[in-house]
PDB file of C-alpha atoms in Angstrom:
ATOM      1  CA  MET A  17     -18.422  50.078 -33.973  1.00  0.00           C
ATOM      2  CA  LYS A  18     -19.491  47.007 -32.047  1.00  0.00           C
ATOM      3  CA  SER A  19     -18.642  43.345 -31.946  1.00  0.00           C
ATOM      4  CA  ALA A  20     -20.922  40.906 -33.698  1.00  0.00           C
ATOM      5  CA  LEU A  21     -21.600  39.197 -30.369  1.00  0.00           C
ATOM      6  CA  SER A  22     -21.569  42.258 -28.131  1.00  0.00           C
ATOM      7  CA  ALA A  23     -25.254  43.133 -28.327  1.00  0.00           C
ATOM      8  CA  GLY A  24     -26.959  41.787 -25.242  1.00  0.00           C
ATOM      9  CA  VAL A  25     -23.859  39.899 -24.055  1.00  0.00           C
ATOM     10  CA  ARG A  26     -22.002  40.741 -20.877  1.00  0.00           C
ATOM     11  CA  SER A  27     -18.340  41.661 -21.290  1.00  0.00           C
ATOM     12  CA  PRO A  28     -15.870  39.128 -19.758  1.00  0.00           C
ATOM     13  CA  ARG A  29     -14.334  41.988 -17.734  1.00  0.00           C
ATOM     14  CA  GLU A  30     -17.680  43.030 -16.318  1.00  0.00           C
ATOM     15  CA  PRO A  31     -18.486  41.286 -13.000  1.00  0.00           C
ATOM     16  CA  ALA A  32     -21.501  39.073 -13.005  1.00  0.00           C
ATOM     17  CA  PRO A  33     -24.558  40.607 -11.380  1.00  0.00           C
ATOM     18  CA  ALA A  34     -25.410  39.252  -7.987  1.00  0.00           C
ATOM     19  CA  CYS A  35     -28.353  36.895  -7.855  1.00  0.00           C
ATOM     20  CA  VAL A  36     -30.880  38.045  -5.307  1.00  0.00           C
ATOM     21  CA  PRO A  37     -33.165  35.174  -4.281  1.00  0.00           C
ATOM     22  CA  ARG A  38     -36.847  35.919  -4.386  1.00  0.00           C
ATOM     23  CA  ASN A  39     -39.056  35.551  -1.398  1.00  0.00           C
ATOM     24  CA  PRO A  40     -40.961  32.262  -1.716  1.00  0.00           C
ATOM     25  CA  LYS A  41     -43.913  33.800   0.087  1.00  0.00           C
ATOM     26  CA  ALA A  42     -44.128  36.477  -2.611  1.00  0.00           C
ATOM     27  CA  GLY A  43     -44.911  33.845  -5.170  1.00  0.00           C
ATOM     28  CA  GLY A  44     -41.769  34.574  -7.244  1.00  0.00           C
ATOM     29  CA  ALA A  45     -39.973  31.269  -6.607  1.00  0.00           C
ATOM     30  CA  GLY A  46     -41.026  28.034  -8.155  1.00  0.00           C
ATOM     31  CA  PRO A  47     -40.216  25.538 -10.902  1.00  0.00           C
ATOM     32  CA  ARG A  48     -40.407  28.222 -13.586  1.00  0.00           C
ATOM     33  CA  THR A  49     -37.957  30.493 -11.771  1.00  0.00           C
ATOM     34  CA  HIS A  50     -35.452  27.654 -11.292  1.00  0.00           C
ATOM     35  CA  LEU A  51     -35.785  26.693 -14.949  1.00  0.00           C
ATOM     36  CA  ILE A  52     -34.989  30.241 -16.072  1.00  0.00           C
ATOM     37  CA  GLU A  53     -31.951  30.323 -13.779  1.00  0.00           C
ATOM     38  CA  ARG A  54     -30.675  27.021 -15.218  1.00  0.00           C
ATOM     39  CA  LEU A  55     -31.161  28.316 -18.757  1.00  0.00           C
ATOM     40  CA  ARG A  56     -29.251  31.489 -17.940  1.00  0.00           C
ATOM     41  CA  ALA A  57     -26.392  29.429 -16.510  1.00  0.00           C
ATOM     42  CA  SER A  58     -26.320  27.232 -19.622  1.00  0.00           C
ATOM     43  CA  ILE A  59     -26.261  30.253 -21.943  1.00  0.00           C
ATOM     44  CA  SER A  60     -23.467  31.828 -19.910  1.00  0.00           C
ATOM     45  CA  ALA A  61     -21.396  28.628 -20.181  1.00  0.00           C
ATOM     46  CA  ILE A  62     -21.939  28.478 -23.955  1.00  0.00           C
ATOM     47  CA  GLU A  63     -20.859  32.098 -24.390  1.00  0.00           C
ATOM     48  CA  GLN A  64     -17.548  31.386 -22.678  1.00  0.00           C
ATOM     49  CA  ASN A  65     -16.557  28.906 -25.405  1.00  0.00           C
ATOM     50  CA  PRO A  66     -14.916  30.779 -28.322  1.00  0.00           C
ATOM     51  CA  VAL A  67     -15.706  29.837 -31.886  1.00  0.00           C
ATOM     52  CA  SER A  68     -12.904  27.777 -33.420  1.00  0.00           C
ATOM     53  CA  ILE A  69     -12.110  28.417 -37.080  1.00  0.00           C
ATOM     54  CA  PRO A  70      -9.620  25.976 -38.656  1.00  0.00           C
ATOM     55  CA  ARG A  71      -6.550  27.649 -40.097  1.00  0.00           C
ATOM     56  CA  PRO A  72      -4.080  26.481 -42.759  1.00  0.00           C
ATOM     57  CA  PRO A  73      -1.511  24.018 -41.369  1.00  0.00           C
ATOM     58  CA  ALA A  74       1.898  25.145 -40.191  1.00  0.00           C
ATOM     59  CA  HIS A  75       5.248  24.028 -41.538  1.00  0.00           C
ATOM     60  CA  PRO A  76       6.029  20.532 -40.223  1.00  0.00           C
ATOM     61  CA  GLY A  77       8.286  20.645 -37.181  1.00  0.00           C
ATOM     62  CA  THR A  78       8.521  24.434 -36.989  1.00  0.00           C
ATOM     63  CA  GLY A  79       5.171  25.570 -35.668  1.00  0.00           C
ATOM     64  CA  GLU A  80       5.398  28.599 -37.942  1.00  0.00           C
ATOM     65  CA  PRO A  81       2.554  29.489 -40.315  1.00  0.00           C
ATOM     66  CA  GLY A  82       2.821  27.986 -43.762  1.00  0.00           C
ATOM     67  CA  PRO A  83       3.162  30.035 -46.963  1.00  0.00           C
ATOM     68  CA  ALA A  84      -0.596  30.370 -47.250  1.00  0.00           C
ATOM     69  CA  CYS A  85      -0.704  32.109 -43.858  1.00  0.00           C
ATOM     70  CA  HIS A  86       1.639  34.919 -44.832  1.00  0.00           C
ATOM     71  CA  PRO A  87      -0.136  38.284 -44.540  1.00  0.00           C
ATOM     72  CA  SER A  88       0.931  39.296 -48.059  1.00  0.00           C
ATOM     73  CA  ARG A  89      -0.541  36.159 -49.632  1.00  0.00           C
ATOM     74  CA  TRP A  90      -4.220  36.427 -50.560  1.00  0.00           C
ATOM     75  CA  THR A  91      -5.309  33.977 -53.205  1.00  0.00           C
ATOM     76  CA  PHE A  92      -8.503  32.306 -54.342  1.00  0.00           C
ATOM     77  CA  GLY A  93      -7.097  28.793 -54.163  1.00  0.00           C
ATOM     78  CA  ALA A  94      -8.421  28.185 -57.693  1.00  0.00           C
ATOM     79  CA  ARG A  95      -5.470  28.165 -60.101  1.00  0.00           C
ATOM     80  CA  PRO A  96      -7.201  29.651 -63.174  1.00  0.00           C
ATOM     81  CA  VAL A  97      -8.345  32.663 -61.152  1.00  0.00           C
ATOM     82  CA  ASP A  98      -5.021  33.130 -59.360  1.00  0.00           C
ATOM     83  CA  ALA A  99      -3.159  32.912 -62.674  1.00  0.00           C
ATOM     84  CA  ALA A 100      -4.980  36.015 -63.923  1.00  0.00           C
ATOM     85  CA  LEU A 101      -3.995  38.078 -60.865  1.00  0.00           C
ATOM     86  CA  PRO A 102      -0.683  39.979 -60.639  1.00  0.00           C
ATOM     87  CA  GLY A 103       1.781  37.709 -58.875  1.00  0.00           C
ATOM     88  CA  GLY A 104      -0.983  35.124 -58.475  1.00  0.00           C
ATOM     89  CA  ARG A 105      -2.658  37.000 -55.622  1.00  0.00           C
ATOM     90  CA  LEU A 106      -4.998  39.845 -54.705  1.00  0.00           C
ATOM     91  CA  ALA A 107      -3.610  43.157 -53.489  1.00  0.00           C
ATOM     92  CA  THR A 108      -3.608  43.245 -49.683  1.00  0.00           C
ATOM     93  CA  SER A 109      -3.342  47.034 -49.534  1.00  0.00           C
ATOM     94  CA  GLY A 110      -5.903  48.242 -51.999  1.00  0.00           C
ATOM     95  CA  LEU A 111      -9.546  48.688 -52.899  1.00  0.00           C
ATOM     96  CA  HIS A 112     -11.528  45.850 -54.478  1.00  0.00           C
ATOM     97  CA  ASP A 113     -14.788  46.804 -56.172  1.00  0.00           C
ATOM     98  CA  ILE A 114     -17.475  44.088 -55.975  1.00  0.00           C
ATOM     99  CA  ARG A 115     -20.878  44.648 -57.553  1.00  0.00           C
ATOM    100  CA  PRO A 116     -23.818  42.453 -58.577  1.00  0.00           C
ATOM    101  CA  ALA A 117     -24.473  41.792 -62.245  1.00  0.00           C
ATOM    102  CA  ALA A 118     -28.135  42.737 -61.738  1.00  0.00           C
ATOM    103  CA  HIS A 119     -30.345  44.008 -58.940  1.00  0.00           C
ATOM    104  CA  GLY A 120     -31.322  40.497 -57.851  1.00  0.00           C
ATOM    105  CA  ASP A 121     -27.692  39.408 -57.509  1.00  0.00           C
ATOM    106  CA  GLY A 122     -27.049  41.651 -54.489  1.00  0.00           C
ATOM    107  CA  PRO A 123     -27.056  38.812 -51.904  1.00  0.00           C
ATOM    108  CA  ALA A 124     -24.768  36.746 -54.150  1.00  0.00           C
ATOM    109  CA  ALA A 125     -22.289  39.627 -54.353  1.00  0.00           C
ATOM    110  CA  LEU A 126     -22.350  39.964 -50.566  1.00  0.00           C
ATOM    111  CA  ALA A 127     -21.748  36.224 -50.117  1.00  0.00           C
ATOM    112  CA  PHE A 128     -18.851  36.362 -52.572  1.00  0.00           C
ATOM    113  CA  ALA A 129     -17.338  39.293 -50.668  1.00  0.00           C
ATOM    114  CA  LEU A 130     -17.697  37.421 -47.377  1.00  0.00           C
ATOM    115  CA  ALA A 131     -15.970  34.405 -48.924  1.00  0.00           C
ATOM    116  CA  LEU A 132     -13.099  36.628 -50.043  1.00  0.00           C
ATOM    117  CA  ALA A 133     -12.904  38.130 -46.549  1.00  0.00           C
ATOM    118  CA  GLY A 134     -12.939  34.689 -44.941  1.00  0.00           C
ATOM    119  CA  ARG A 135     -10.208  33.554 -47.316  1.00  0.00           C
ATOM    120  CA  ARG A 136      -8.150  36.578 -46.310  1.00  0.00           C
ATOM    121  CA  LEU A 137      -8.630  35.984 -42.580  1.00  0.00           C
ATOM    122  CA  SER A 138      -7.847  32.278 -42.809  1.00  0.00           C
ATOM    123  CA  MET A 139      -4.591  33.041 -44.641  1.00  0.00           C
ATOM    124  CA  HIS A 140      -3.466  35.783 -42.262  1.00  0.00           C
ATOM    125  CA  GLY A 141      -2.346  33.422 -39.506  1.00  0.00           C
ATOM    126  CA  ALA A 142      -3.004  35.849 -36.630  1.00  0.00           C
ATOM    127  CA  SER A 143      -6.812  35.603 -36.224  1.00  0.00           C
ATOM    128  CA  PRO A 144      -7.321  39.210 -37.377  1.00  0.00           C
ATOM    129  CA  LEU A 145     -10.453  41.270 -37.120  1.00  0.00           C
ATOM    130  CA  LEU A 146     -12.932  42.012 -39.867  1.00  0.00           C
ATOM    131  CA  PHE A 147     -14.613  45.418 -39.982  1.00  0.00           C
ATOM    132  CA  TRP A 148     -18.066  45.226 -41.543  1.00  0.00           C
ATOM    133  CA  GLY A 149     -19.833  48.496 -42.236  1.00  0.00           C
ATOM    134  CA  PHE A 150     -23.303  49.032 -43.675  1.00  0.00           C
ATOM    135  CA  THR A 151     -26.169  51.480 -43.624  1.00  0.00           C
ATOM    136  CA  ALA A 152     -29.490  50.853 -41.929  1.00  0.00           C
ATOM    137  CA  ALA A 153     -31.172  50.764 -45.345  1.00  0.00           C
ATOM    138  CA  SER A 154     -28.916  48.005 -46.645  1.00  0.00           C
ATOM    139  CA  ALA A 155     -29.369  46.023 -43.426  1.00  0.00           C
ATOM    140  CA  HIS A 156     -33.134  46.236 -43.908  1.00  0.00           C
ATOM    141  CA  GLU A 157     -32.711  44.972 -47.468  1.00  0.00           C
ATOM    142  CA  THR A 158     -30.284  42.072 -46.953  1.00  0.00           C
ATOM    143  CA  GLY A 159     -30.917  41.201 -43.302  1.00  0.00           C
ATOM    144  CA  ALA A 160     -28.694  41.078 -40.231  1.00  0.00           C
ATOM    145  CA  PRO A 161     -25.437  39.074 -40.094  1.00  0.00           C
ATOM    146  CA  HIS A 162     -25.908  35.452 -39.035  1.00  0.00           C
ATOM    147  CA  GLY A 163     -23.196  33.808 -36.918  1.00  0.00           C
ATOM    148  CA  PRO A 164     -23.368  30.224 -38.287  1.00  0.00           C
ATOM    149  CA  GLY A 165     -23.473  31.604 -41.825  1.00  0.00           C
ATOM    150  CA  LEU A 166     -20.323  33.648 -41.174  1.00  0.00           C
ATOM    151  CA  ILE A 167     -18.528  30.558 -39.905  1.00  0.00           C
ATOM    152  CA  ARG A 168     -19.231  28.782 -43.199  1.00  0.00           C
ATOM    153  CA  PHE A 169     -17.247  31.519 -44.935  1.00  0.00           C
ATOM    154  CA  GLY A 170     -14.354  31.264 -42.470  1.00  0.00           C
ATOM    155  CA  VAL A 171     -15.313  34.407 -40.544  1.00  0.00           C
ATOM    156  CA  ASP A 172     -15.317  34.086 -36.754  1.00  0.00           C
ATOM    157  CA  PRO A 173     -18.326  36.065 -35.433  1.00  0.00           C
ATOM    158  CA  ALA A 174     -16.336  36.933 -32.303  1.00  0.00           C
ATOM    159  CA  HIS A 175     -13.766  38.703 -34.487  1.00  0.00           C
ATOM    160  CA  VAL A 176     -16.177  40.940 -36.391  1.00  0.00           C
ATOM    161  CA  LEU A 177     -16.528  44.651 -35.713  1.00  0.00           C
ATOM    162  CA  MET A 178     -19.763  46.042 -37.137  1.00  0.00           C
ATOM    163  CA  ALA A 179     -20.792  49.619 -37.780  1.00  0.00           C
ATOM    164  CA  GLU A 180     -24.388  50.393 -38.744  1.00  0.00           C
ATOM    165  CA  VAL A 181     -25.036  54.025 -39.646  1.00  0.00           C
ATOM    166  CA  ARG A 182     -27.858  55.993 -41.227  1.00  0.00           C
ATOM    167  CA  ARG A 183     -25.975  58.018 -43.821  1.00  0.00           C
ATOM    168  CA  ALA A 184     -23.560  56.818 -46.487  1.00  0.00           C
ATOM    169  CA  ARG A 185     -21.096  59.622 -45.805  1.00  0.00           C
ATOM    170  CA  ASP A 186     -20.856  58.581 -42.155  1.00  0.00           C
ATOM    171  CA  LEU A 187     -20.123  55.028 -43.265  1.00  0.00           C
ATOM    172  CA  ALA A 188     -17.433  56.262 -45.655  1.00  0.00           C
ATOM    173  CA  TRP A 189     -15.786  58.076 -42.736  1.00  0.00           C
ATOM    174  CA  ALA A 190     -15.943  54.949 -40.521  1.00  0.00           C
ATOM    175  CA  VAL A 191     -14.459  52.792 -43.287  1.00  0.00           C
ATOM    176  CA  GLU A 192     -11.628  55.267 -43.852  1.00  0.00           C
ATOM    177  CA  GLU A 193     -10.765  55.324 -40.142  1.00  0.00           C
ATOM    178  CA  ALA A 194     -10.884  51.524 -39.985  1.00  0.00           C
ATOM    179  CA  LEU A 195      -8.481  51.245 -42.911  1.00  0.00           C
ATOM    180  CA  LYS A 196      -6.055  53.681 -41.286  1.00  0.00           C
ATOM    181  CA  SER A 197      -5.996  51.769 -38.000  1.00  0.00           C
ATOM    182  CA  ARG A 198      -3.787  48.913 -39.315  1.00  0.00           C
ATOM    183  CA  ALA A 199      -5.438  46.683 -36.712  1.00  0.00           C
ATOM    184  CA  LEU A 200      -7.716  44.767 -39.096  1.00  0.00           C
ATOM    185  CA  GLY A 201      -7.294  41.863 -41.437  1.00  0.00           C
ATOM    186  CA  ALA A 202      -9.855  43.222 -43.894  1.00  0.00           C
ATOM    187  CA  VAL A 203     -12.581  45.842 -44.240  1.00  0.00           C
ATOM    188  CA  LEU A 204     -15.942  45.079 -45.848  1.00  0.00           C
ATOM    189  CA  ALA A 205     -18.531  47.753 -46.549  1.00  0.00           C
ATOM    190  CA  ARG A 206     -21.603  48.208 -48.676  1.00  0.00           C
ATOM    191  CA  LEU A 207     -22.003  51.717 -50.009  1.00  0.00           C
ATOM    192  CA  PRO A 208     -24.396  53.196 -52.560  1.00  0.00           C
ATOM    193  CA  ASP A 209     -23.121  55.003 -55.629  1.00  0.00           C
ATOM    194  CA  MET A 210     -20.508  57.413 -54.324  1.00  0.00           C
ATOM    195  CA  ALA A 211     -18.695  60.476 -55.599  1.00  0.00           C
ATOM    196  CA  VAL A 212     -15.140  60.276 -56.832  1.00  0.00           C
ATOM    197  CA  LEU A 213     -13.544  62.024 -53.848  1.00  0.00           C
ATOM    198  CA  PRO A 214     -14.680  59.556 -51.110  1.00  0.00           C
ATOM    199  CA  LEU A 215     -13.593  56.604 -53.261  1.00  0.00           C
ATOM    200  CA  ARG A 216     -10.211  58.200 -53.783  1.00  0.00           C
ATOM    201  CA  ARG A 217      -9.843  58.729 -50.043  1.00  0.00           C
ATOM    202  CA  LEU A 218     -10.719  55.091 -49.316  1.00  0.00           C
ATOM    203  CA  THR A 219      -8.147  53.918 -51.853  1.00  0.00           C
ATOM    204  CA  LEU A 220      -5.420  56.043 -50.262  1.00  0.00           C
ATOM    205  CA  ALA A 221      -6.454  54.890 -46.762  1.00  0.00           C
ATOM    206  CA  ALA A 222      -6.266  51.217 -47.824  1.00  0.00           C
ATOM    207  CA  ARG A 223      -2.761  51.689 -49.160  1.00  0.00           C
ATOM    208  CA  ALA A 224      -1.593  53.746 -46.191  1.00  0.00           C
ATOM    209  CA  GLY A 225      -3.052  51.279 -43.683  1.00  0.00           C
ATOM    210  CA  ARG A 226      -1.931  48.220 -45.679  1.00  0.00           C
ATOM    211  CA  THR A 227      -5.408  46.800 -45.286  1.00  0.00           C
ATOM    212  CA  PRO A 228      -7.622  45.454 -48.095  1.00  0.00           C
ATOM    213  CA  CYS A 229     -11.025  47.043 -48.570  1.00  0.00           C
ATOM    214  CA  LEU A 230     -13.860  45.042 -50.109  1.00  0.00           C
ATOM    215  CA  LEU A 231     -16.337  47.631 -51.302  1.00  0.00           C
ATOM    216  CA  LEU A 232     -19.818  46.525 -52.380  1.00  0.00           C
ATOM    217  CA  LEU A 233     -21.398  48.937 -54.850  1.00  0.00           C
ATOM    218  CA  ASP A 234     -24.695  48.947 -56.741  1.00  0.00           C
ATOM    219  CA  HIS A 235     -24.825  47.192 -60.089  1.00  0.00           C
ATOM    220  CA  HIS A 236     -25.506  50.498 -61.870  1.00  0.00           C
ATOM    221  CA  ALA A 237     -22.722  52.429 -60.110  1.00  0.00           C
ATOM    222  CA  ALA A 238     -20.350  54.295 -62.378  1.00  0.00           C
ATOM    223  CA  ALA A 239     -17.019  52.602 -63.063  1.00  0.00           C
ATOM    224  CA  HIS A 240     -13.929  54.282 -61.641  1.00  0.00           C
ATOM    225  CA  GLY A 241     -10.199  53.767 -61.943  1.00  0.00           C
ATOM    226  CA  PHE A 242      -9.252  53.727 -58.266  1.00  0.00           C
ATOM    227  CA  ALA A 243      -9.885  50.043 -57.519  1.00  0.00           C
ATOM    228  CA  ASP A 244      -7.119  47.471 -57.764  1.00  0.00           C
ATOM    229  CA  SER A 245      -9.723  45.007 -59.027  1.00  0.00           C
ATOM    230  CA  ARG A 246     -13.362  45.134 -60.044  1.00  0.00           C
ATOM    231  CA  TRP A 247     -15.604  42.056 -59.934  1.00  0.00           C
ATOM    232  CA  ARG A 248     -19.139  41.534 -61.185  1.00  0.00           C
ATOM    233  CA  VAL A 249     -20.999  38.666 -59.533  1.00  0.00           C
ATOM    234  CA  THR A 250     -23.919  36.603 -60.849  1.00  0.00           C
ATOM    235  CA  ALA A 251     -25.781  34.071 -58.717  1.00  0.00           C
ATOM    236  CA  LEU A 252     -25.726  30.443 -59.874  1.00  0.00           C
ATOM    237  CA  PRO A 253     -27.641  27.389 -58.603  1.00  0.00           C
ATOM    238  CA  SER A 254     -25.794  25.837 -55.685  1.00  0.00           C
ATOM    239  CA  ALA A 255     -23.914  22.582 -55.965  1.00  0.00           C
ATOM    240  CA  PRO A 256     -25.779  19.354 -55.144  1.00  0.00           C
ATOM    241  CA  HIS A 257     -25.671  18.458 -51.470  1.00  0.00           C
ATOM    242  CA  PRO A 258     -23.583  15.288 -50.933  1.00  0.00           C
ATOM    243  CA  PHE A 259     -26.026  13.779 -48.421  1.00  0.00           C
ATOM    244  CA  ASP A 260     -29.440  15.336 -49.042  1.00  0.00           C
ATOM    245  CA  ALA A 261     -30.798  15.877 -52.548  1.00  0.00           C
ATOM    246  CA  ARG A 262     -33.364  18.355 -51.219  1.00  0.00           C
ATOM    247  CA  ALA A 263     -30.767  20.574 -49.514  1.00  0.00           C
ATOM    248  CA  SER A 264     -28.535  23.191 -51.101  1.00  0.00           C
ATOM    249  CA  GLY A 265     -24.830  22.494 -51.396  1.00  0.00           C
ATOM    250  CA  ALA A 266     -21.823  24.733 -51.878  1.00  0.00           C
ATOM    251  CA  PRO A 267     -22.672  28.255 -53.111  1.00  0.00           C
ATOM    252  CA  ARG A 268     -21.687  29.022 -56.696  1.00  0.00           C
ATOM    253  CA  TRP A 269     -21.165  32.248 -58.611  1.00  0.00           C
ATOM    254  CA  LYS A 270     -20.226  33.432 -62.051  1.00  0.00           C
ATOM    255  CA  ILE A 271     -17.566  36.080 -61.529  1.00  0.00           C
ATOM    256  CA  ASP A 272     -16.346  38.546 -64.144  1.00  0.00           C
ATOM    257  CA  LEU A 273     -13.008  40.248 -63.574  1.00  0.00           C
ATOM    258  CA  GLU A 274     -13.529  43.564 -65.338  1.00  0.00           C
ATOM    259  CA  ARG A 275     -10.492  45.403 -64.019  1.00  0.00           C
ATOM    260  CA  CYS A 276      -7.274  44.299 -62.331  1.00  0.00           C
ATOM    261  CA  ARG A 277      -4.199  46.454 -61.903  1.00  0.00           C
ATOM    262  CA  GLY A 278      -1.361  44.463 -63.473  1.00  0.00           C
ATOM    263  CA  GLY A 279      -3.574  41.429 -64.176  1.00  0.00           C
ATOM    264  CA  THR A 280      -5.205  39.844 -67.214  1.00  0.00           C
ATOM    265  CA  VAL A 281      -8.670  41.169 -68.047  1.00  0.00           C
ATOM    266  CA  PRO A 282     -11.417  40.597 -68.907  1.00  0.00           C
ATOM    267  CA  GLN A 283     -11.929  37.130 -67.469  1.00  0.00           C
ATOM    268  CA  THR A 284     -14.967  35.028 -66.555  1.00  0.00           C
ATOM    269  CA  TRP A 285     -15.154  31.971 -64.324  1.00  0.00           C
ATOM    270  CA  GLN A 286     -17.704  29.844 -62.524  1.00  0.00           C
ATOM    271  CA  VAL A 287     -16.548  29.126 -58.990  1.00  0.00           C
ATOM    272  CA  GLU A 288     -17.888  27.580 -55.821  1.00  0.00           C
ATOM    273  CA  TRP A 289     -16.925  27.946 -52.172  1.00  0.00           C
ATOM    274  CA  SER A 290     -15.674  25.066 -50.020  1.00  0.00           C
ATOM    275  CA  ASP A 291     -16.536  25.580 -46.355  1.00  0.00           C
ATOM    276  CA  ASP A 292     -14.216  22.695 -45.444  1.00  0.00           C
ATOM    277  CA  ALA A 293     -10.990  24.054 -46.957  1.00  0.00           C
ATOM    278  CA  TYR A 294     -12.062  27.739 -46.928  1.00  0.00           C
ATOM    279  CA  CYS A 295     -11.103  28.239 -50.552  1.00  0.00           C
ATOM    280  CA  PHE A 296     -12.649  28.633 -53.988  1.00  0.00           C
ATOM    281  CA  ALA A 297     -12.831  25.860 -56.570  1.00  0.00           C
ATOM    282  CA  MET A 298     -13.728  25.802 -60.226  1.00  0.00           C
ATOM    283  CA  VAL A 299     -17.147  24.443 -61.160  1.00  0.00           C
ATOM    284  CA  ALA A 300     -16.518  21.259 -63.114  1.00  0.00           C
ATOM    285  CA  PRO A 301     -18.223  21.288 -66.560  1.00  0.00           C
ATOM    286  CA  MET A 302     -18.799  17.537 -66.375  1.00  0.00           C
ATOM    287  CA  ALA A 303     -20.567  17.930 -63.044  1.00  0.00           C
ATOM    288  CA  ASP A 304     -22.760  20.647 -64.554  1.00  0.00           C
ATOM    289  CA  ARG A 305     -23.814  18.356 -67.399  1.00  0.00           C
ATOM    290  CA  ALA A 306     -24.569  15.537 -64.957  1.00  0.00           C
ATOM    291  CA  ASP A 307     -26.727  17.883 -62.872  1.00  0.00           C
ATOM    292  CA  ALA A 308     -28.576  19.075 -65.970  1.00  0.00           C
ATOM    293  CA  ALA A 309     -29.213  15.504 -67.086  1.00  0.00           C
ATOM    294  CA  ARG A 310     -30.501  14.598 -63.632  1.00  0.00           C
ATOM    295  CA  GLU A 311     -32.877  17.560 -63.672  1.00  0.00           C
ATOM    296  CA  ARG A 312     -34.168  16.597 -67.130  1.00  0.00           C
ATOM    297  CA  ARG A 313     -34.902  13.053 -65.896  1.00  0.00           C
ATOM    298  CA  VAL A 314     -36.821  14.404 -62.912  1.00  0.00           C
ATOM    299  CA  LEU A 315     -38.878  16.765 -65.091  1.00  0.00           C
ATOM    300  CA  SER A 316     -39.675  14.007 -67.584  1.00  0.00           C
ATOM    301  CA  ARG A 317     -41.328  11.817 -64.966  1.00  0.00           C
TER     302      ARG A 317
END
């Protein structure tokens, strides 16, 4: 496991290497050398500034985290979705199965899982860590994690522990150990179609470690009864950008709740993610009709 920012970055505890000046007569010194040294100093100063992720406000006058920051509270923030969940919240010590509706919806399912993880971390109140595990094959397919993109989902890149392995069974072992550690706010992993026994072990580890596990499976993976909830995600066109008509706005998904222990199923919603409030919101039908009318006017020109 390694931190999202650990690759190529010096540890704060590690002493800085001594700078040995070059001999000007050797031709090593010059404007280019000084420029590189200034750039290195600037990068080092930037790396010392931690990423700041806004958290839900505290109770007025107490300084204590508000109700939304309680570790046992994990909601969407969208009332229709929360109303279908047992107790109005997701299970914080269980397995949540997230899969794309079709092969092309894989990135949308990953973005939805990251939004759920960011929602969980922002409601925890203690800046917890996120464990993110994946195989080398899946990393080649979906790309490497991107720091600014993680911040949009409420995930601090400095608080991410990543594990990239070659084999799925090695990843299953790493995920199980991460769940048992009780040191994480959430665990996110993408695994191919797995046998029943590893899934059962992950479910038991999530409950024993009191840590939620967001498990990304293939769209054709067999359904199982171990998950506390099972979601199927379909990509939707993003919301209009408020300032630039050519840019994409808030990401949107159609989510189907196929299974929920103690909840109301099946359910279908269209939701979008707010990177300002770090919560989900329902897609307004009136806004959809206005967007469709605007697109028809553009096409008719």
